[in-house]
């Protein structure tokens, strides 16, 4: 089975469980993106709509959990409008993973991509961390941002430009550009002049990019990449860029590393941090059912 074939099947995290019908009712990328925006409230961009007692919803790492929350409030099709304040709290990772889940439910290869963008409001010349989605259109991987409405930007939000310097840059592209002296690392992260920016943060996101690529779609505040050195990240980024360029040997090698290298291979537990500053917790990833 090829990597692409595997990406047409659900990961543990994208599996909608008993809610598969909700996603199968969606037809085409545009309906999928409309539904995603209808179901998920961005915990930062729409923070004024999020009640304090619902902040924990941002840790709904499984699509089945997210849809459980939605259907408990709104037991109806995903395109039926939800009041903005009643949507499930999440972030770009959840928007994109939900879109990927809908595509996989239709047996279409899809995956999430981890990187950075400057097309949302924020400090000038700063690129914030972001997750978008890709699907195999029969000829190539087509990248899209399910959070954006068509026509809202100067580029096609359903077929994003790719490569270093594009509106969305992968973590591997940013790391490679930084290491070559082309990019200023302090311009990338969650916020300028914070510990969540700069070389160490980008390096962690290179590892997160690998995890997401092969169906281990971590939360953005999960602790990953422990023990990864700059030279490790250089090699992983090189393989990611080669695989994106169509090098099947690089793709196979990287996937084998993901499965066998202790520095990359997902553990049965993960330390979940918090964007709200809550104490870290250890999450057991093994017992969650995969219906």
Steps between C-alpha positions, in 0.01 A plus 500: 500500500638840405516801728226661292275194543550516876404866502163410348429316826434656837763550763401443861452875528302564180257211545149646553372179656121489513480841332634388163167569332530872586820519295383275217209738442747771398573523129817665374764725653277806524229325701767345721658839572161658568415224746837526675454873561146432618611245759822646645553824693861625500599536864727802434352680200150471647596500868225752582242229418655225712376450855761416762327174589547375144873570462581129543335431164821607327651168613250291302779329307271234349254600225249261657520700825457830316193364320361357825510851646340653193223244472415524869413865434384477141378154398464589134703511174836673499385771255208612716618830652625499860500822703867607508519485878370142502766360268764266640814686611811409305766643272648463151604142579136409566367682193750320281473157661122513474532581129746214460261267685219589259725428201619170645140405571458522120819288459691800364867521608545804723737628767569798722807722447677690777677829442470878513302776330470876498154531345310542827491826699807541714829682538653608168780281365410219743378157394286310746481125541222343298357172368339456159381196306586321178311253284605285206303630202596208277812667365667687786467606861278809511540717809212702647408698808152404625484808725506745208212595273554497122597846377611616844869514401700593191580130441282193455420381851387161365823446306770673703831593339783288636871536572720723711359852498143383424209629710522178703846351553555154644713464811764320291518792256537753780764293681700449181480868413609597851795259500611633160485859627210602278237536773503674837383243755361759744231581243340157547301361791191565710590853605798731439772519765367200690633155586246370249698633206843467349726204416393259773133551426547453124708187561218351709253576223716310249443190712132582538479527121625140469252376759207665323620379160470139605173515690604588856329838508619644829359805673719804443575516872603136533861452605681342204854493362676442830865420431494621141819686406551760230672242281208259551261772390718579200470142376129470573432831323708388202293182470174692538592740219616215277181304566290809419691528172393146408801298613340166594823366652512800737133445586559132579812575703324768702201279570732220620668750733160605632421136576836394649711794619445553875536876447213503248287198584186604691483381858187351660476809720561869442553798727225748421592860576251786492473831314318625811792417728322210671727233657631233261313171495593158368253367243473128433448464125451124492156430646299740283268279295522503124149395390 
